[in-house]
Amino acid sequence: MKSIKVFLASLLSILFMVIVPLSQVHAEENKSVGKEITFKDGITAKTLEDNEDVKKVETKDDNNIFVATYYKKTGEMKYETYNLDRTLINEELITDKPSSQNELKVQTMAGSLIRKNTLKDVYGYWIYKKSGKYIWVTKLRNGVSKNPTEKTKNKDELNNFKSSVDSFMSNKDQMVAKVGSGIIATIVTLYLVPEPTWTKILAGLLTVISGAIAYAEGKAMYNAYKDSKYYFARITI
């Protein structure tokens, strides 16, 4: 009888040791839910839900409210865009990650590759040398690219585009070093769109990484990509 009591006491002790940490983990996961934070540019962010299946984050600026829901098991992300009266404007489910569309014909004709810096071959630049001339492939996203030969009239814009890409990629590398390469597909999906919006991007980033990293490297990447768009539009062929 005494041995049974000792066994039961030991079993209860083990169960307590397991259950308490699990409850602490659950509390840790949900302690930020409902807590609003304000970034220095005035954007507010709030985690609406966070469990083993989804993480839902809301961001708000002077114009819109964005709600990003990240489905952890499938890697899909849903965006809801509201006006400030919380009337739903748009809803989109992001399931297709942009894939590389190599410009093989252009690159084959261009000569020897001397420099490149790209994000999954869907954004960036390639510089080739042929017959003493520098031939570029500049790409903003899939379907948006230019293939200029470097000349006096476009040299500054090309090099400024290159600098903005280098800045984007450098901050991307810093983010990856902190959170891992699993973020790459999300980066491609969030940034490489026709009209990237920082508040919307931030909501998506906050579903997969911390606020400090999202705001530091994430905002720097956004600024660099906006610069890329500016200089890309001014590159003449």
Tab-separated table of N, CA and C in Angstrom, residues 149-158 236:
chain	number	residue	atom	x	y	z
A	149	THR	N	21.932	48.830	-72.541
A	149	THR	CA	23.383	48.904	-72.640
A	149	THR	C	23.814	50.171	-71.910
A	150	GLU	N	24.824	50.057	-71.046
A	150	GLU	CA	25.250	51.219	-70.260
A	150	GLU	C	25.822	52.308	-71.172
A	151	LYS	N	25.289	53.522	-70.993
A	151	LYS	CA	25.744	54.689	-71.741
A	151	LYS	C	25.866	55.867	-70.781
A	152	THR	N	26.426	56.950	-71.268
A	152	THR	CA	26.586	58.132	-70.426
A	152	THR	C	25.245	58.620	-69.897
A	153	LYS	N	24.205	58.557	-70.721
A	153	LYS	CA	22.907	59.118	-70.342
A	153	LYS	C	22.135	58.250	-69.335
A	154	ASN	N	22.503	56.975	-69.198
A	154	ASN	CA	21.776	56.132	-68.241
A	154	ASN	C	22.666	55.541	-67.147
A	155	LYS	N	23.937	55.895	-67.149
A	155	LYS	CA	24.887	55.298	-66.218
A	155	LYS	C	24.523	55.592	-64.763
A	156	ASP	N	24.144	56.834	-64.467
A	156	ASP	CA	23.809	57.196	-63.085
A	156	ASP	C	22.590	56.423	-62.590
A	157	GLU	N	21.557	56.346	-63.426
A	157	GLU	CA	20.340	55.635	-63.022
A	157	GLU	C	20.608	54.148	-62.808
A	158	LEU	N	21.428	53.560	-63.673
A	158	LEU	CA	21.774	52.149	-63.518
A	158	LEU	C	22.515	51.905	-62.211
A	236	THR	N	16.927	54.475	-69.072
A	236	THR	CA	16.631	54.505	-70.515
A	236	THR	C	17.403	53.401	-71.218
